[in-house]
Amino acid sequence: MAYIKISEGCDKHCTYCIIPKLRGKQKSRKIEDIVAEAKNLAQGGVKELVVIAQDSTMYGSDIYGEARLPQLLEELAKIEELKWIRIMYSYPESITKELVDVIKRNDNICSYFDMPIQHASNKILKLMNRQTTKEELIDKINMIRTAIPDATLRTTLITGFPGEDERDFQELVEFVKEVKFDKLGVFPYSREEGTAADKLPNHLEQEVKEERRDVIMMIQQSISEEINQRKIGKTYEVLIEEQIEDNVYIGRTQLDAEEIDSIVYVKSHTNLESGNFVNVKINTALEYDLMGDVQDEFTK
């Protein structure tokens, strides 16, 4: 697995974020330079390529006059040695039908949408200077799931943002229950000196921010377990990462990013190595992780 950075900096000005001040405006790399680096990585044995930027979906807008992530992905997908191409840090408002279609028709591009929404209350979204509304978020999520029913949707949320009252928080709770993200992380708001949010009134106590985080995570735990239960009996391609004991390995499916998402405990009587891809039939679902048995020889 290797990361490839396609741009540096960000043109968004979310009120809680210091990145635009630290790293400046977005500066994209040329498509041909990124593809050349990706080919070198693939020739060196890399099977999973993780595309990163502060705002991946706006890649190329500064040098091409329009976002060119779909075109970049089409070129990367032509590299046969790459088994999985994963996109991280996608702003929901910039996820277009064109992008979704490119992901859908290329088997080596993971149907994995990492789209941090941060909140679902329009009042809080406006205070955060996010360029979307709750209604637009729902429309975008429905568009993705209609096009790719088995897509994985991952998001992150912030609880306790300045001005978040009980009504705002309950709106977020109901949104999480309704949407049922496949993967979700929650962070209590943290003051960052030099940001616009730091100067906002009505900051909340740390205890309240953490309590609200815990409420969301308890809800997501149930959602995650429900989603995992539906995977029992199904077979997934798993990338083996390491052996933890005799005949037992840890791996990931295409639905899971390294370090931040779920793992699969794989039982195999055949010796496996890191980097092997095997088909695994799921037999046990935990709250976040899965367990299963290898079904056949290596897939690649």
Short mmCIF file of C-alpha atoms in Angstrom, two decimals:
data_model
loop_
_atom_site.label_atom_id
_atom_site.label_comp_id
_atom_site.label_asym_id
_atom_site.label_seq_id
_atom_site.Cartn_x
_atom_site.Cartn_y
_atom_site.Cartn_z
CA MET A 1 0.00 0.00 0.00
CA ALA A 2 1.23 3.49 -0.84
CA TYR A 3 -0.13 7.01 -0.58
CA ILE A 4 0.05 9.41 -3.50
CA LYS A 5 -0.55 13.12 -2.93
CA ILE A 6 -2.28 14.80 -5.85
CA SER A 7 -2.40 18.35 -4.48
CA GLU A 8 -1.33 20.46 -1.51
CA GLY A 9 -3.28 23.21 0.23
CA CYS A 10 -6.97 24.05 0.22
CA ASP A 11 -9.21 26.79 -1.17
CA LYS A 12 -11.99 26.09 1.31
CA HIS A 13 -12.21 28.21 4.45
CA CYS A 14 -13.97 26.09 7.05
CA THR A 15 -14.01 28.18 10.20
CA TYR A 16 -12.52 25.43 12.41
CA CYS A 17 -9.58 24.63 10.12
CA ILE A 18 -6.11 26.20 10.06
CA ILE A 19 -4.83 24.35 6.95
CA PRO A 20 -5.45 27.14 4.39
CA LYS A 21 -3.37 29.50 6.54
CA LEU A 22 -0.58 26.97 7.01
CA ARG A 23 -0.41 25.47 3.52
CA GLY A 24 -1.96 28.10 1.30
CA LYS A 25 -4.21 27.70 -1.69
CA GLN A 26 -4.61 24.44 -3.55
CA LYS A 27 -1.64 23.52 -5.74
CA SER A 28 -2.35 20.50 -7.92
CA ARG A 29 0.20 18.27 -9.61
CA LYS A 30 -0.12 17.50 -13.31
CA ILE A 31 -1.93 14.32 -14.25
CA GLU A 32 1.07 12.94 -16.15
CA ASP A 33 3.37 13.43 -13.15
CA ILE A 34 0.98 11.64 -10.80
CA VAL A 35 0.49 8.77 -13.24
CA ALA A 36 4.26 8.40 -13.70
CA GLU A 37 4.74 8.14 -9.93
CA ALA A 38 1.88 5.65 -9.65
CA LYS A 39 3.41 3.46 -12.37
CA ASN A 40 6.74 3.43 -10.54
CA LEU A 41 5.00 2.43 -7.31
CA ALA A 42 3.08 -0.32 -9.08
CA GLN A 43 6.23 -1.66 -10.73
CA GLY A 44 7.78 -1.76 -7.28
CA GLY A 45 5.05 -4.09 -6.05
CA VAL A 46 2.40 -1.70 -4.70
CA LYS A 47 -1.09 -3.19 -5.11
CA GLU A 48 -3.16 -0.57 -3.25
CA LEU A 49 -2.83 3.13 -4.09
CA VAL A 50 -4.44 5.67 -1.74
CA VAL A 51 -5.12 9.05 -3.35
CA ILE A 52 -4.87 11.93 -0.88
CA ALA A 53 -5.15 15.72 -0.77
CA GLN A 54 -6.73 18.27 1.53
CA ASP A 55 -9.64 18.31 -0.95
CA SER A 56 -9.33 15.46 -3.45
CA THR A 57 -12.54 16.23 -5.32
CA MET A 58 -11.34 19.69 -6.39
CA TYR A 59 -8.10 18.30 -7.78
CA GLY A 60 -6.94 20.13 -10.90
CA SER A 61 -9.27 23.13 -10.64
CA ASP A 62 -6.31 25.45 -10.10
CA ILE A 63 -4.26 24.32 -13.11
CA TYR A 64 -6.89 23.06 -15.55
CA GLY A 65 -9.71 25.50 -14.82
CA GLU A 66 -11.98 22.65 -13.72
CA ALA A 67 -11.86 19.70 -11.35
CA ARG A 68 -10.16 16.75 -13.06
CA LEU A 69 -10.32 13.95 -10.49
CA PRO A 70 -12.45 11.74 -12.79
CA GLN A 71 -9.91 12.10 -15.61
CA LEU A 72 -7.02 11.37 -13.24
CA LEU A 73 -8.74 8.25 -11.94
CA GLU A 74 -9.38 6.99 -15.48
CA GLU A 75 -5.63 7.18 -16.15
CA LEU A 76 -4.68 5.53 -12.86
CA ALA A 77 -7.18 2.73 -13.47
CA LYS A 78 -5.25 1.77 -16.62
CA ILE A 79 -2.28 0.66 -14.48
CA GLU A 80 -2.95 -3.07 -14.44
CA GLU A 81 -0.70 -3.83 -11.46
CA LEU A 82 -2.87 -1.67 -9.18
CA LYS A 83 -5.48 -3.86 -7.55
CA TRP A 84 -7.18 -1.17 -5.47
CA ILE A 85 -7.27 2.61 -5.94
CA ARG A 86 -8.82 4.41 -2.97
CA ILE A 87 -9.78 8.09 -2.78
CA MET A 88 -9.67 9.89 0.56
CA TYR A 89 -10.87 13.34 1.71
CA SER A 90 -13.70 14.08 -0.72
CA TYR A 91 -15.85 17.13 -0.07
CA PRO A 92 -19.48 16.01 -0.52
CA GLU A 93 -20.54 19.05 -2.55
CA SER A 94 -17.84 18.24 -5.13
CA ILE A 95 -18.74 14.57 -5.62
CA THR A 96 -20.28 14.62 -9.10
CA LYS A 97 -22.21 12.03 -11.08
CA GLU A 98 -19.24 11.93 -13.47
CA LEU A 99 -16.94 10.95 -10.59
CA VAL A 100 -19.36 8.30 -9.32
CA ASP A 101 -19.69 6.86 -12.83
CA VAL A 102 -15.90 6.58 -13.19
CA ILE A 103 -15.69 4.74 -9.87
CA LYS A 104 -18.58 2.45 -10.85
CA ARG A 105 -17.13 1.32 -14.19
CA ASN A 106 -13.56 0.68 -13.05
CA ASP A 107 -13.21 -2.47 -10.97
CA ASN A 108 -9.87 -1.42 -9.49
CA ILE A 109 -11.24 1.86 -8.10
CA CYS A 110 -12.72 1.17 -4.67
CA SER A 111 -16.40 2.01 -4.28
CA TYR A 112 -15.39 3.85 -1.12
CA PHE A 113 -16.51 7.41 -0.46
CA ASP A 114 -14.64 9.18 2.33
CA MET A 115 -16.73 12.34 2.65
CA PRO A 116 -16.41 14.23 5.94
CA ILE A 117 -19.67 16.13 6.45
CA GLN A 118 -18.89 17.43 10.00
CA HIS A 119 -22.53 18.16 10.89
CA ALA A 120 -26.14 17.96 9.70
CA SER A 121 -27.68 21.08 11.25
CA ASN A 122 -27.87 23.82 8.62
CA LYS A 123 -27.23 26.39 11.34
CA ILE A 124 -23.99 24.69 12.39
CA LEU A 125 -22.95 23.97 8.79
CA LYS A 126 -23.26 27.69 8.09
CA LEU A 127 -21.23 28.58 11.19
CA MET A 128 -18.58 26.13 9.99
CA ASN A 129 -18.65 27.79 6.54
CA ARG A 130 -19.35 24.42 4.94
CA GLN A 131 -20.53 24.75 1.35
CA THR A 132 -23.54 22.45 1.65
CA THR A 133 -26.82 21.90 3.48
CA LYS A 134 -28.40 18.88 5.13
CA GLU A 135 -30.82 18.53 2.24
CA GLU A 136 -27.98 18.60 -0.29
CA LEU A 137 -26.08 16.00 1.72
CA ILE A 138 -29.06 13.65 1.67
CA ASP A 139 -29.44 14.13 -2.10
CA LYS A 140 -25.74 13.40 -2.66
CA ILE A 141 -25.81 10.27 -0.50
CA ASN A 142 -28.90 9.01 -2.32
CA MET A 143 -27.22 9.67 -5.68
CA ILE A 144 -24.19 7.59 -4.69
CA ARG A 145 -26.22 4.72 -3.25
CA THR A 146 -28.55 4.62 -6.26
CA ALA A 147 -25.61 4.41 -8.67
CA ILE A 148 -23.53 1.99 -6.55
CA PRO A 149 -25.79 0.14 -4.06
CA ASP A 150 -22.87 -1.61 -2.35
CA ALA A 151 -20.75 1.55 -2.01
CA THR A 152 -19.13 2.21 1.35
CA LEU A 153 -19.80 5.67 2.79
CA ARG A 154 -17.44 6.98 5.44
CA THR A 155 -17.72 10.28 7.27
CA THR A 156 -16.45 12.25 10.24
CA LEU A 157 -18.44 14.52 12.52
CA ILE A 158 -17.67 17.27 15.02
CA THR A 159 -19.70 17.53 18.22
CA GLY A 160 -19.88 20.58 20.43
CA PHE A 161 -19.06 23.19 17.80
CA PRO A 162 -19.59 26.73 19.17
CA GLY A 163 -23.30 27.50 19.16
CA GLU A 164 -24.43 23.87 18.92
CA ASP A 165 -27.54 23.66 21.09
CA GLU A 166 -29.62 20.61 21.99
CA ARG A 167 -31.83 21.01 18.94
CA ASP A 168 -28.79 21.06 16.62
CA PHE A 169 -27.38 17.99 18.29
CA GLN A 170 -30.65 16.06 18.07
CA GLU A 171 -30.84 16.94 14.39
CA LEU A 172 -27.38 15.39 13.97
CA VAL A 173 -28.45 12.30 15.93
CA GLU A 174 -31.51 11.77 13.72
CA PHE A 175 -29.41 12.28 10.60
CA VAL A 176 -26.95 9.58 11.67
CA LYS A 177 -29.82 7.19 12.40
CA GLU A 178 -31.45 7.92 9.05
CA VAL A 179 -28.40 7.77 6.77
CA LYS A 180 -26.62 4.84 8.45
CA PHE A 181 -23.08 5.50 7.31
CA ASP A 182 -20.98 2.37 6.86
CA LYS A 183 -18.07 4.00 8.69
CA LEU A 184 -18.19 7.00 11.00
CA GLY A 185 -15.82 8.81 13.31
CA VAL A 186 -16.66 11.60 15.76
CA PHE A 187 -14.40 14.23 17.27
CA PRO A 188 -15.25 16.74 20.00
CA TYR A 189 -14.64 20.26 18.72
CA SER A 190 -11.15 21.49 19.57
CA ARG A 191 -10.30 25.19 19.60
CA GLU A 192 -7.59 26.14 17.13
CA GLU A 193 -5.94 29.52 17.64
CA GLY A 194 -6.03 31.59 14.48
CA THR A 195 -9.27 30.15 13.15
CA ALA A 196 -12.56 32.01 12.76
CA ALA A 197 -14.34 29.46 14.95
CA ASP A 198 -12.04 30.29 17.85
CA LYS A 199 -13.60 33.77 17.94
CA LEU A 200 -17.20 32.55 17.84
CA PRO A 201 -19.39 32.96 20.95
CA ASN A 202 -21.10 30.18 22.89
CA HIS A 203 -18.29 27.67 23.25
CA LEU A 204 -19.36 24.48 25.02
CA GLU A 205 -17.81 22.72 27.98
CA GLN A 206 -15.47 19.86 27.12
CA GLU A 207 -17.65 17.45 29.08
CA VAL A 208 -20.67 18.28 26.91
CA LYS A 209 -18.68 17.88 23.69
CA GLU A 210 -17.42 14.47 24.78
CA GLU A 211 -20.83 13.30 26.01
CA ARG A 212 -22.34 14.16 22.63
CA ARG A 213 -19.53 12.32 20.86
CA ASP A 214 -20.22 9.24 22.97
CA VAL A 215 -23.94 9.33 22.14
CA ILE A 216 -23.20 9.37 18.42
CA MET A 217 -20.64 6.58 18.70
CA MET A 218 -23.07 4.35 20.61
CA ILE A 219 -25.60 4.81 17.81
CA GLN A 220 -22.97 4.10 15.18
CA GLN A 221 -21.83 0.99 17.02
CA SER A 222 -25.30 -0.50 16.60
CA ILE A 223 -25.42 0.55 12.95
CA SER A 224 -22.01 -0.97 12.29
CA GLU A 225 -22.98 -4.24 13.93
CA GLU A 226 -26.20 -4.35 11.90
CA ILE A 227 -24.26 -3.77 8.66
CA ASN A 228 -21.69 -6.42 9.59
CA GLN A 229 -24.38 -9.00 10.38
CA ARG A 230 -25.59 -8.71 6.79
CA LYS A 231 -22.12 -9.72 5.59
CA ILE A 232 -22.23 -13.15 7.24
CA GLY A 233 -22.22 -15.85 4.57
CA LYS A 234 -20.86 -13.52 1.89
CA THR A 235 -17.42 -13.84 0.33
CA TYR A 236 -15.07 -10.86 0.03
CA GLU A 237 -11.66 -10.36 -1.47
CA VAL A 238 -9.28 -9.61 1.40
CA LEU A 239 -5.81 -8.09 1.37
CA ILE A 240 -3.65 -9.89 3.94
CA GLU A 241 -1.61 -7.54 6.14
CA GLU A 242 -0.03 -9.68 8.85
CA GLN A 243 -0.12 -12.98 10.72
CA ILE A 244 -1.11 -12.77 14.40
CA GLU A 245 -1.00 -16.46 15.38
CA ASP A 246 -0.86 -19.91 13.81
CA ASN A 247 -3.28 -20.05 10.87
CA VAL A 248 -4.78 -16.64 11.76
CA TYR A 249 -4.16 -13.45 9.80
CA ILE A 250 -5.39 -9.87 9.75
CA GLY A 251 -6.59 -8.35 6.50
CA ARG A 252 -8.89 -5.76 4.94
CA THR A 253 -11.58 -5.74 2.30
CA GLN A 254 -11.91 -3.12 -0.42
CA LEU A 255 -14.49 -1.53 1.88
CA ASP A 256 -11.91 -0.62 4.53
CA ALA A 257 -9.06 1.87 4.58
CA GLU A 258 -5.89 1.01 6.47
CA GLU A 259 -5.72 1.94 10.18
CA ILE A 260 -9.03 3.82 10.34
CA ASP A 261 -11.59 1.17 9.36
CA SER A 262 -12.48 -2.44 10.11
CA ILE A 263 -10.29 -5.50 9.83
CA VAL A 264 -11.00 -9.12 8.95
CA TYR A 265 -9.60 -11.96 11.04
CA VAL A 266 -8.77 -14.61 8.47
CA LYS A 267 -8.35 -18.31 9.24
CA SER A 268 -6.25 -20.20 6.71
CA HIS A 269 -4.44 -23.54 6.74
CA THR A 270 -2.38 -22.32 3.79
CA ASN A 271 0.56 -20.05 4.56
CA LEU A 272 -0.23 -16.48 3.57
CA GLU A 273 2.02 -13.46 3.22
CA SER A 274 1.48 -9.75 3.55
CA GLY A 275 0.20 -8.46 0.22
CA ASN A 276 -1.66 -11.63 -0.75
CA PHE A 277 -5.25 -11.26 -1.93
CA VAL A 278 -7.56 -14.12 -0.96
CA ASN A 279 -11.29 -14.80 -1.03
CA VAL A 280 -12.72 -15.02 2.48
CA LYS A 281 -16.18 -16.21 3.49
CA ILE A 282 -17.44 -14.29 6.52
CA ASN A 283 -18.75 -16.44 9.37
CA THR A 284 -18.71 -14.05 12.34
CA ALA A 285 -19.61 -10.37 12.73
CA LEU A 286 -18.26 -8.30 15.60
CA GLU A 287 -19.25 -4.72 16.40
CA TYR A 288 -16.75 -3.31 13.92
CA ASP A 289 -14.66 -6.22 12.61
CA LEU A 290 -15.30 -9.49 10.81
CA MET A 291 -14.04 -13.08 10.93
CA GLY A 292 -13.91 -15.62 8.13
CA ASP A 293 -12.22 -18.54 6.38
CA VAL A 294 -10.16 -18.57 3.20
CA GLN A 295 -12.18 -20.13 0.37
CA ASP A 296 -9.58 -20.72 -2.33
CA GLU A 297 -6.09 -19.90 -3.53
CA PHE A 298 -4.74 -16.42 -4.07
CA THR A 299 -6.74 -14.12 -6.34
CA LYS A 300 -3.62 -12.17 -7.28
#
